[in-house]
XYZ file of C-alpha atoms in Angstrom:
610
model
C 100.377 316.970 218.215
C 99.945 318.861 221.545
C 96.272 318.970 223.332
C 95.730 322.755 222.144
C 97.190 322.095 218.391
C 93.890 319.121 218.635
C 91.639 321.225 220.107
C 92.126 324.535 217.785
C 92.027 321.961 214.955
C 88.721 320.663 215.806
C 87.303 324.128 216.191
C 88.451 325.158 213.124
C 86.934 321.998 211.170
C 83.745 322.394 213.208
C 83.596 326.349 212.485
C 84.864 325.655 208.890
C 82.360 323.054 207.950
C 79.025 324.801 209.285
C 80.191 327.702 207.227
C 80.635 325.897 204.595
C 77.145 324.425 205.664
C 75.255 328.133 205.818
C 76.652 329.054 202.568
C 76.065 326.340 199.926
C 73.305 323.115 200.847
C 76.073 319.990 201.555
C 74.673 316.507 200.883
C 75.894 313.610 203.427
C 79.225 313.564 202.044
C 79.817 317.023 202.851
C 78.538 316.536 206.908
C 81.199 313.626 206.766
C 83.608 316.801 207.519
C 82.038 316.976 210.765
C 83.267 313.395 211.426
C 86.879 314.661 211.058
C 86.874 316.534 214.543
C 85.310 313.304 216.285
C 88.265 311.001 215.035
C 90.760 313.405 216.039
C 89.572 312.996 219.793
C 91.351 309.771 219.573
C 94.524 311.960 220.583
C 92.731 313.294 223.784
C 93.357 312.267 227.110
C 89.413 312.717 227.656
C 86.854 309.866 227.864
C 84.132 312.033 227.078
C 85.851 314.102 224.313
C 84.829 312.122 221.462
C 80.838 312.578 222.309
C 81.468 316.595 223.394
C 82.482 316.284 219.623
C 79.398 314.729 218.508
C 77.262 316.507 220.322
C 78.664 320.009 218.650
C 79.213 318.408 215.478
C 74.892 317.665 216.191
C 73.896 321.195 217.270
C 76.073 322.516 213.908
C 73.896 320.012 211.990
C 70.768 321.203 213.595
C 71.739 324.593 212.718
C 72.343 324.055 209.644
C 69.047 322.475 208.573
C 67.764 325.942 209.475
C 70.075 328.367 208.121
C 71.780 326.725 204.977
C 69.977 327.599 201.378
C 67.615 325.192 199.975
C 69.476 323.536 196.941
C 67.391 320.074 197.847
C 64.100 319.015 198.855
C 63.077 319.484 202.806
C 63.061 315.901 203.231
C 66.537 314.776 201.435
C 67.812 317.545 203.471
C 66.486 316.353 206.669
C 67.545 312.670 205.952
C 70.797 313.642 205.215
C 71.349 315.066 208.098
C 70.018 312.737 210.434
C 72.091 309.829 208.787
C 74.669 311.952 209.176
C 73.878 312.993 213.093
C 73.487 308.721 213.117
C 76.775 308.009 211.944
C 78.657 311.206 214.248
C 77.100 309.029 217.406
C 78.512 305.842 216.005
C 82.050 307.013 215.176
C 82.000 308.877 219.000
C 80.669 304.997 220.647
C 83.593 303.278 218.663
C 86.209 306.387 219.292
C 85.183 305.747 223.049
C 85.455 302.247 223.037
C 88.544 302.366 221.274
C 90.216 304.611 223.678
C 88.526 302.412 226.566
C 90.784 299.480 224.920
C 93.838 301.713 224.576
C 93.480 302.769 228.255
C 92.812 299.113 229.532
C 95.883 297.884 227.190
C 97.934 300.921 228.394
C 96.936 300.124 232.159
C 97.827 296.409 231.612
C 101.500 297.751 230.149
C 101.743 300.212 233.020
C 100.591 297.406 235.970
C 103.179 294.744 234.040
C 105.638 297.673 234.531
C 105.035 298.361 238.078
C 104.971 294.834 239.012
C 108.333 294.047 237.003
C 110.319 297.161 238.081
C 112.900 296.987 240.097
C 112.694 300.333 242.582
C 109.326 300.009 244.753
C 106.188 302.500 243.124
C 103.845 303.059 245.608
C 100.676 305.293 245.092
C 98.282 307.235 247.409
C 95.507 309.115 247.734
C 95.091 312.604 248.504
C 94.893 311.773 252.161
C 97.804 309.834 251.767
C 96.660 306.724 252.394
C 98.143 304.043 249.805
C 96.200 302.628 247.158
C 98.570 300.468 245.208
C 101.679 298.396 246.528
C 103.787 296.850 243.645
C 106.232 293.558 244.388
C 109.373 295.473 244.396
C 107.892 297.623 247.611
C 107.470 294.565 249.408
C 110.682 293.108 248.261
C 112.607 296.700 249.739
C 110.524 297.080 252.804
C 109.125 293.735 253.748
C 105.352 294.410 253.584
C 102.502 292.701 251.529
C 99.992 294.549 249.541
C 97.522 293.734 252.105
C 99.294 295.188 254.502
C 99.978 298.198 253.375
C 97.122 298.986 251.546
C 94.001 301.384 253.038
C 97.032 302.859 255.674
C 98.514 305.734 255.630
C 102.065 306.373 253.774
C 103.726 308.323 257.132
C 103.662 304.793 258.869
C 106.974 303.633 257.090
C 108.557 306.969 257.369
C 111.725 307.396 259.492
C 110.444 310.105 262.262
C 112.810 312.470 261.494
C 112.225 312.561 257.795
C 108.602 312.217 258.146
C 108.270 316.481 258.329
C 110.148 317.082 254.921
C 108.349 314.070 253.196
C 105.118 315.603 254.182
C 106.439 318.955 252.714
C 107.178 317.418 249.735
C 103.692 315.666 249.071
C 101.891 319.191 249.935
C 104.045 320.828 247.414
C 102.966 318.014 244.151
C 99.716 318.138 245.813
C 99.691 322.168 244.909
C 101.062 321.816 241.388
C 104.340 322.598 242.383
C 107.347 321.108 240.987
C 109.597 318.783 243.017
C 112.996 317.272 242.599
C 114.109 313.740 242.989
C 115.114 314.168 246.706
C 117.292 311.229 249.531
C 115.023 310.609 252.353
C 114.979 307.278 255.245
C 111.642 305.176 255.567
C 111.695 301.938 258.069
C 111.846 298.145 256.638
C 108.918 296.011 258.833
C 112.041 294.983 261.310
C 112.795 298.918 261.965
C 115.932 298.859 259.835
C 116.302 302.543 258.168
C 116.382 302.210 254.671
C 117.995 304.694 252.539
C 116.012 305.659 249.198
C 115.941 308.362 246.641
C 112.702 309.247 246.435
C 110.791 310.330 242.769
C 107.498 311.938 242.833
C 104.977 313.301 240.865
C 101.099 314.212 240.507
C 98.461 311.600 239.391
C 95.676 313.452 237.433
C 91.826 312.370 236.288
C 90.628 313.051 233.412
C 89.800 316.361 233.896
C 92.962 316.621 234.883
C 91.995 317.028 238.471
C 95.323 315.931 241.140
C 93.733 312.791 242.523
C 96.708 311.302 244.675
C 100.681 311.188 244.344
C 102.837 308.193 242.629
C 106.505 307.406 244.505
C 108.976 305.496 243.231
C 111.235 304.112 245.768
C 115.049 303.548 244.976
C 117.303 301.719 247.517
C 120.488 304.024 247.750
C 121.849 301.894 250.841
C 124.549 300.558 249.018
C 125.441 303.478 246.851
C 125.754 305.526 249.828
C 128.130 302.619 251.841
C 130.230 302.688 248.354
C 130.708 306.524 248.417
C 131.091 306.357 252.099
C 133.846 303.644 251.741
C 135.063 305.868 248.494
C 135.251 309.060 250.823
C 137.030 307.144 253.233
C 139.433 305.404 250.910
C 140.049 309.178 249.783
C 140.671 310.423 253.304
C 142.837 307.560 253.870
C 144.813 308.254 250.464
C 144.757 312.173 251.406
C 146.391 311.132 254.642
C 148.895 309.166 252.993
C 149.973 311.516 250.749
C 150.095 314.269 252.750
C 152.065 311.935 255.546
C 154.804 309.695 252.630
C 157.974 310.094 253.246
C 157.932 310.129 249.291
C 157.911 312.970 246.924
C 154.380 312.432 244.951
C 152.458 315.014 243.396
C 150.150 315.535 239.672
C 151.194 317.666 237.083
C 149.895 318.669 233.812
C 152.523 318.210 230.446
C 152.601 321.606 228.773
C 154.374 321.995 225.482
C 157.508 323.177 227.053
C 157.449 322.458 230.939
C 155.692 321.129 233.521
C 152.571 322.846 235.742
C 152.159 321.464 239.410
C 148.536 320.811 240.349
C 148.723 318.721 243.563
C 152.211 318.265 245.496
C 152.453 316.504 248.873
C 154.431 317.963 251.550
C 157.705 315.472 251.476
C 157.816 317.261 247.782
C 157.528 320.803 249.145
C 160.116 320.447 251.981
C 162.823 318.875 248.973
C 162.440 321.883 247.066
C 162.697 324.504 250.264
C 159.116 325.998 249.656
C 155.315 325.787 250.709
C 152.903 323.487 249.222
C 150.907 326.424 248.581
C 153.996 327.881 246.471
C 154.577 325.534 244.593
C 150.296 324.506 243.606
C 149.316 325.770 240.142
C 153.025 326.912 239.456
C 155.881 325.316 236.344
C 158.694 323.917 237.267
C 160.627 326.624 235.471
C 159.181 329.103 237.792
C 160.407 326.963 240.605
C 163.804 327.568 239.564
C 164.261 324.302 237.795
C 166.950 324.003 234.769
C 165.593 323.479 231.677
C 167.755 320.784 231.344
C 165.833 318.947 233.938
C 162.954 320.427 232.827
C 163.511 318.358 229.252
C 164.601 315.616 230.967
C 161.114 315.393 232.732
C 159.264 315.788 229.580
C 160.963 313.512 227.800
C 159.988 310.930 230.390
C 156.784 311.917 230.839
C 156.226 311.813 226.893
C 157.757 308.196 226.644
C 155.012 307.445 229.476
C 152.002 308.683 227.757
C 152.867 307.101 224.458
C 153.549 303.901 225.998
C 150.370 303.969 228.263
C 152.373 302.477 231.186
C 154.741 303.957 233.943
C 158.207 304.686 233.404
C 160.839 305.019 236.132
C 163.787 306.526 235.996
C 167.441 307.447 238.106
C 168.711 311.082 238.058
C 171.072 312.924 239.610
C 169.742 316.682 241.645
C 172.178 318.902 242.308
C 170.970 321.206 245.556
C 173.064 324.369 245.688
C 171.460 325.847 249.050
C 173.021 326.959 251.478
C 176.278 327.867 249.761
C 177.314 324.239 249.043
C 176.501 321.307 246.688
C 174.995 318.567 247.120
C 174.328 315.670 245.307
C 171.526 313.501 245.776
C 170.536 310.251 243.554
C 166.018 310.146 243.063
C 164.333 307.148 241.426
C 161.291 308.493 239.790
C 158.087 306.611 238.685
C 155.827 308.540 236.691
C 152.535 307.242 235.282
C 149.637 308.760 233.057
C 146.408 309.871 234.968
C 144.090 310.804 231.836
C 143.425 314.094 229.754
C 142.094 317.146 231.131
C 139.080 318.986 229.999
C 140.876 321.191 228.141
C 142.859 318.178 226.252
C 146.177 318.756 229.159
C 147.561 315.815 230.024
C 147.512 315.244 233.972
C 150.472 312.192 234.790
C 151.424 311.953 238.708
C 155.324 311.221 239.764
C 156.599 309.173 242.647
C 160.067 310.420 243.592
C 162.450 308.455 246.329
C 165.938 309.916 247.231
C 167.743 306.644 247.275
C 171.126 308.762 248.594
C 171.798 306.178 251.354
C 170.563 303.225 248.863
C 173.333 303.963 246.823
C 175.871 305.120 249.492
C 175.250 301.726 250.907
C 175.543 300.069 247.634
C 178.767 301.611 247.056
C 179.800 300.430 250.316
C 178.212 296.805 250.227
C 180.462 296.930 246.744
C 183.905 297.851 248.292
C 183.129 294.980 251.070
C 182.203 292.924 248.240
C 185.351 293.355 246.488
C 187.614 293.831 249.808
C 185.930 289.555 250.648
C 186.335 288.670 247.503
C 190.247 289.483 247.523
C 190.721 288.210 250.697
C 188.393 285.080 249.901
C 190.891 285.033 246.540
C 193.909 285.103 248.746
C 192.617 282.666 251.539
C 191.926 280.614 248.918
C 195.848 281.151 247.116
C 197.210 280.149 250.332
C 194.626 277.312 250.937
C 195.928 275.876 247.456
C 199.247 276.273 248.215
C 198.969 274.645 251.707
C 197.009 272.066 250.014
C 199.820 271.394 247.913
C 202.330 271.567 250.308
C 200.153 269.191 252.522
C 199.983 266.852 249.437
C 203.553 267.292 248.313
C 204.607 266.101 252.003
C 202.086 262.979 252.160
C 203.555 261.917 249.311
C 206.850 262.626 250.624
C 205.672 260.624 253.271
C 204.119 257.964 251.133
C 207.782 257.916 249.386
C 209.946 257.691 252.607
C 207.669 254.777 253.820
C 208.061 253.092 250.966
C 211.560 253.572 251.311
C 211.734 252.379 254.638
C 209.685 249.318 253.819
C 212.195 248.104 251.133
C 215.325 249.107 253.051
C 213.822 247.188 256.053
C 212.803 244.141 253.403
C 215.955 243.726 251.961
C 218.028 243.816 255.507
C 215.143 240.944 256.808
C 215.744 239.523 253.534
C 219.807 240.009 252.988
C 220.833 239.821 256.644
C 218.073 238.323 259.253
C 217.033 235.623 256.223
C 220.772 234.458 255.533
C 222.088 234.450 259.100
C 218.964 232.436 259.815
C 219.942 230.438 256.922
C 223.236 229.977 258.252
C 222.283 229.154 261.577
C 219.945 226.393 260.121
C 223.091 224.734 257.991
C 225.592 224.844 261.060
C 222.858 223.156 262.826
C 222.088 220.803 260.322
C 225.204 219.628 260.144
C 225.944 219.230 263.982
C 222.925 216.262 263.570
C 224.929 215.127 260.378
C 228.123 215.019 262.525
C 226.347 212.640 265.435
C 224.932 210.175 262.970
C 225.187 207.067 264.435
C 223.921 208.523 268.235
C 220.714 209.170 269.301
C 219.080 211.955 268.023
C 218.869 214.882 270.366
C 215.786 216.540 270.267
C 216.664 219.992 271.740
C 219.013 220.219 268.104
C 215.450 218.711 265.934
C 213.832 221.745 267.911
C 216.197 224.326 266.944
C 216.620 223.583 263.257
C 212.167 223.522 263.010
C 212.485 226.874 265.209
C 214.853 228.232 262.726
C 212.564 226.907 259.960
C 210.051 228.726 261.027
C 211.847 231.855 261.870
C 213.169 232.065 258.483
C 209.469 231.361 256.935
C 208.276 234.520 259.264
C 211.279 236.585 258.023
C 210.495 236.074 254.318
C 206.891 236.548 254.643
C 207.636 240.024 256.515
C 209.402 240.867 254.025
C 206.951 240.144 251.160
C 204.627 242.265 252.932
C 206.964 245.079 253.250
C 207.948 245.450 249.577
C 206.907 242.415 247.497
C 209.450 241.992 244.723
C 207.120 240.675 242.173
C 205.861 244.540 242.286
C 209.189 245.970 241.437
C 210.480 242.727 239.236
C 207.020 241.722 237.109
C 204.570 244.644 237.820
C 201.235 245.429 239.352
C 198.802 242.724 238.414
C 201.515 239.331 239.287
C 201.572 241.531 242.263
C 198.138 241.308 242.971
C 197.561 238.153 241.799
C 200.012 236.632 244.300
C 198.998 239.251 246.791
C 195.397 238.128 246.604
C 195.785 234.313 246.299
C 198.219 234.438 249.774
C 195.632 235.874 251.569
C 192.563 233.706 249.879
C 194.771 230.541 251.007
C 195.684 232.271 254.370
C 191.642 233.350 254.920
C 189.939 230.427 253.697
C 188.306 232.712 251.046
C 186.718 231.586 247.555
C 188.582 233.927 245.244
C 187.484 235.672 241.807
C 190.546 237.350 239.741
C 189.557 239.079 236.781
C 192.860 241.014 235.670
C 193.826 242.143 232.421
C 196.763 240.420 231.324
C 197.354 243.039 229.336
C 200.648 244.695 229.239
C 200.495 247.766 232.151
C 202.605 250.048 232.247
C 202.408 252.487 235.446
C 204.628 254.891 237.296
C 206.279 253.698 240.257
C 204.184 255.628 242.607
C 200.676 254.545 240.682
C 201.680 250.771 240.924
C 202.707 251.204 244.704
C 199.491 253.455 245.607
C 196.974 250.695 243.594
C 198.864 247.671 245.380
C 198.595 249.568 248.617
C 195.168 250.332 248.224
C 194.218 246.921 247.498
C 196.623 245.377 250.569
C 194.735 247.498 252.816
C 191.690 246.116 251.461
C 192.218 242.862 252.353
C 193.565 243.388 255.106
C 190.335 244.810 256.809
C 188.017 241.840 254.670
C 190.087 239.505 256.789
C 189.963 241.741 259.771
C 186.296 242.612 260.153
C 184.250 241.361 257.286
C 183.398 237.799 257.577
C 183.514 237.045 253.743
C 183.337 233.872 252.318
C 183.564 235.148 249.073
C 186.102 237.952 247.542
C 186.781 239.064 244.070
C 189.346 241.221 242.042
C 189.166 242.457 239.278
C 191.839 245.175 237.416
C 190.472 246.567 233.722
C 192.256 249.256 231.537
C 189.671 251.591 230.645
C 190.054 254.536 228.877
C 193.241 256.005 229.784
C 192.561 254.804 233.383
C 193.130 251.753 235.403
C 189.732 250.905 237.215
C 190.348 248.489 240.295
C 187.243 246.727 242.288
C 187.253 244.788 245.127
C 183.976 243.142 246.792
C 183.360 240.937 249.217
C 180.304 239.261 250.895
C 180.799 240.074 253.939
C 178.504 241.881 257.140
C 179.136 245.385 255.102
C 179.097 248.553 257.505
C 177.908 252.345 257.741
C 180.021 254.107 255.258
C 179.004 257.413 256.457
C 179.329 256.655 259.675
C 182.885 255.225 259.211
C 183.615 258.340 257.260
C 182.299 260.324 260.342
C 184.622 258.346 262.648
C 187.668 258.288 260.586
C 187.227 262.522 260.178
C 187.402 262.414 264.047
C 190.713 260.322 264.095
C 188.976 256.986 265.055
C 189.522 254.726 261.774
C 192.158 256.401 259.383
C 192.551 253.247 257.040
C 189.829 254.728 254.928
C 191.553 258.316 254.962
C 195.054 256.560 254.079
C 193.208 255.034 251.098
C 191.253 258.078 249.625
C 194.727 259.709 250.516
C 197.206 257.799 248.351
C 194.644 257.591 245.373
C 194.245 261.098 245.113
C 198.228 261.798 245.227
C 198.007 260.164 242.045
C 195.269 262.017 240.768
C 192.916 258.984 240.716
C 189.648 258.610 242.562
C 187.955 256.148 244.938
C 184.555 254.888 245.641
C 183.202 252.875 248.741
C 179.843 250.907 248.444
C 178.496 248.854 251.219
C 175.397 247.555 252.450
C 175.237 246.092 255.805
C 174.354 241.906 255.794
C 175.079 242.314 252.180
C 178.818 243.298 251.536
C 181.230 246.178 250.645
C 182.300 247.233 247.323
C 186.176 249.072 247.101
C 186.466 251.033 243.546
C 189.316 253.303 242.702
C 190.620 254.335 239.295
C 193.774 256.117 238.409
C 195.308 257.803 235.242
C 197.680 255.681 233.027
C 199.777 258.951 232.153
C 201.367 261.424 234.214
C 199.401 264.081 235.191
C 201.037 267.885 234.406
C 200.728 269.383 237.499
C 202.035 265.770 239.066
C 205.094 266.135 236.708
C 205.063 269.592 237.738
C 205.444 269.294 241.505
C 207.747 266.016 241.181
């Protein structure tokens, strides 16, 4: 209930009652009534409400002793009523104390308030000198109660807010109404401080202004975020208006396409004024409605997906009397709904012309390297295999050579010598009986000798065991020559079982290993070598190790690609004419491992180029 509702109420039960009173005699219960009013001054602001009641609801009493019609005795009547005048007193003492609780309990709420808020409430008098200074006040502006207290307000004012602040409290001091208003005060180190300000009256109560209540809320911050927000927005403004990028927002009609914001990169593409084109559908831009759907239908996908969408079109510009084509990639994304339930999306256009002109280019060099990477390659191969068909050639022709040069040591150097050593012999058979001349026992060791050296050449050139028994007697004699020759402690381990190779597989794998041994004697200091020959597979795997010093391999491999050492070329060469593959392992101080392996069958490109 308002104050006036309470107030006529009272009257009414008051004016009601000693009616009631003058017109019919009312025992005590009846002068209860008059209690009614004195309760209901609970729901005044008023202290002294409750006995104003009591005292009235006394007078009426009074009154009424006088002017209501006997129906009693005098002195019923009179101790009725002053039981009754008793008990209005009492009810008005515990109706004041009561509200004396309320307002203490209300004024212990309202200080736990003040002291717990967060914004700083600060009151004063009406001199404007403070009276109360809560925690969050000397949290914002680094003063204690004491020392604020008893001074006046304008202290902590900035000076040139100081004048409207003053205006403000003279205004609330005259009743009138005033705004939350932004204002500056000063922190204790001089820092400005930057508050919105709320103020309002503080009434007795009679209901008399006594002072002014502020409540203090820092703003700092809120004003650096909008600052930083109205910069951000400047610096977005600028960068729209500057892109180089078509960007713009547009609201999605039912049928086409309204243009609220466009920048200027967007406005020069379509020949007009930003102006022009604000507020204005693309169909009354002069856009198809082709491209019109084709927009929509983007945009739509868009706002049903919730996410951006980009897209490749092709614009056809038909100024200036010719046309041109021009590729865009366009981005559009949803913004939100409008007021009126429009849906506002933005757009992000590039003309990626040149992109593509240079793709298309990049693509014909593409495919122009590739052909002439394909053809480089074509003759590469084919010089490859001429390069391989003539080692081999020249593989072939030494071999050739070799045996043709064997056989005449063998057929021709090897019997003459043989002849020679007979006719000699048989000049010291003919002088038996004489002293034995010692230039003749010379001659026949010399031609010993001679016809030793002439066999062993030609074992070297072109063993026949190779040709007559195969590969592995081949090595095995091969292997145990040089182990006697070398001083060597030999390992075989060859598979005795029947090999069959081509010509040219059994020559490369004997050459391979003769070369081997030949640099083990040469540089490797072994005392230990082993051999070993397994069929695996369809191949023919061939190791040969030794415990010798070992070396760099990639630094061999280094020289022999400058021309230095080409016995490990010649090796990798005439394995791979045969479509095999070698290995070299070695470990200096520790040894050097030789593996190779070659293909039991003809190969069909071998076949092919034999």
């Amino acid at each position: 209930m308002t104050t006036r509702t309470i107030h006529i109420t009272i009257g009414l039960i008051l004016a009601g009652t000693f009616l009631l009173d003058c017109l019919t005699p009312l025992g005590y219960q009846g002068f209860l009534l008059y209690a009614v009013p004195i309760v209901l001054t609970l729901w005044l602001e008023q202290a002294w409400s409750a006995y104003l009641a009591a005292g009235l609801a006394t007078l009426l009493v009074c009154a009424g002793l006088v002017l209501s019609p006997s129906g009693v005795s005098a002195d019923a009547d009179f101790l009725n009523r002053t039981l009754s005048v008793a008990l209005f007193w009492v009810m008005a003492v515990l109706v004041n104390r009561s509200r004396v609780a309320a307002m203490d309990r209300n004024a212990r709420q309202l200080a736990a308030l003040v002291n717990s808020s967060v914004d700083a409430i600060i009151s004063q008098d009406l001199n404007g000198v403070v009276v109360s200074w809560n925690g969050a006040a000397e949290r914002l502006f680094g003063y204690g109660p004491s020392e604020r207290i008893g001074f006046h307000l304008s202290t902590i004012m900035a000076p040139k807010q100081a004048g409207e602040d003053a205006e403000k409290s003279r205004q609330l001091l005259s009743g009138e109404a005033a705004l939350p208003y932004d204002t500056a005060w000063l922190h204790c180190d001089g820092t400005v401080i930057a508050l919105s300000l709320s103020r309002s009256p503080i009434r007795n109560q009679f209901g008399f202004v006594v002072g002014l209540s502020t409540i203090a809320h820092d703003i700092t911050a809120k004003l650096e975020v909008e600052a930083s927000y109205k910069h951000s927005e400047v610096t977005l403004q600028a960068f729209f208006e500057s892109a180089s990028l078509m960007m713009g927002v547009v609201e999605i009609l039912d049928d086409d396409i309204r243009n609220l914001s466009v920048n200027r990169a967007t406005a020069r593409f379509m020949g007009t004024l930003q102006e022009a084109m604000r507020g204005r559908t693309a169909s009354e831009l002069g856009m198809s409605r082709d491209v019109v759907r084709m927009w929509l239908n983007h945009y739509r996908l868009c706002i049903n997906g919730r996410s951006p969408v980009r897209f490749e079109y092709e614009h056809y510009d038909m100024r200036g009397g010719k046309v041109e084509r021009r590729s865009l990639l366009a981005t559009v994304a949803l913004i939100n709904h409008g007021a009126s339930g429009v849906v506002r999306c933005s757009f992000i256009v590039d003309d990626v012309t040149e992109w593509r002109k240079a793709e298309d280019l990049l693509r014909e060099a593409h495919a122009m390297l590739e052909l002439r990477v394909a053809e480089r390659t074509a003759e590469l191969g084919n010089a490859t295999v001429r390069a391989r068909t003539l080692a081999q050639r020249l593989f072939d022709v030494q071999e050739a050579e070799r045996r043709a040069v064997a056989q005449d040591l063998h057929d021709e150097i090897g019997q003459a010598l043989t002849v020679l050593k007979l006719n000699l012999q048989q000049v010291q058979r003919d002088r038996q009986g004489t002293e034995p001349s010692l230039e003749l026992n010379e001659s026949i060791e010399i031609s010993d000798q001679l016809l030793a050296r002439v066999r062993s050449l030609a074992l070297d050139l072109r063993p026949s065991l190779l040709d007559d028994l195969g590969l592995v007697p081949a090595l095995r004699w091969y292997a145990t020559r040089q182990a006697e020759r070398a001083g060597w402690k030999l390992q075989l381990h060859l598979d005795e079982a029947p090999l069959i190779l081509t010509g040219s597989r059994s020559i490369a794998c004997f050459r391979v290993v003769q070369e081997a041994m030949t640099n083990i004697v040469r540089h490797a200091k072994a005392s230990s070598v082993s051999l070993s020959l397994a069929v695996v597979s369809e191949e023919v795997r061939v190791v040969a190790q030794d415990d010798g010093c070992g070396f760099d391999v990639a630094a061999m491999r280094v020289r022999a690609q400058q021309g230095s050492s080409l016995g490990m070329l010649g090796m990798e060469e005439r394995i791979s004419l045969v479509g095999g593959t070698m290995t070299i392992q070695s470990i200096i101080g520790q040894g050097t491992s030789l593996i190779f392996s070659v293909p039991r069958t003809e190969l069909q490109q071998e076949a092919l180029s034999l």
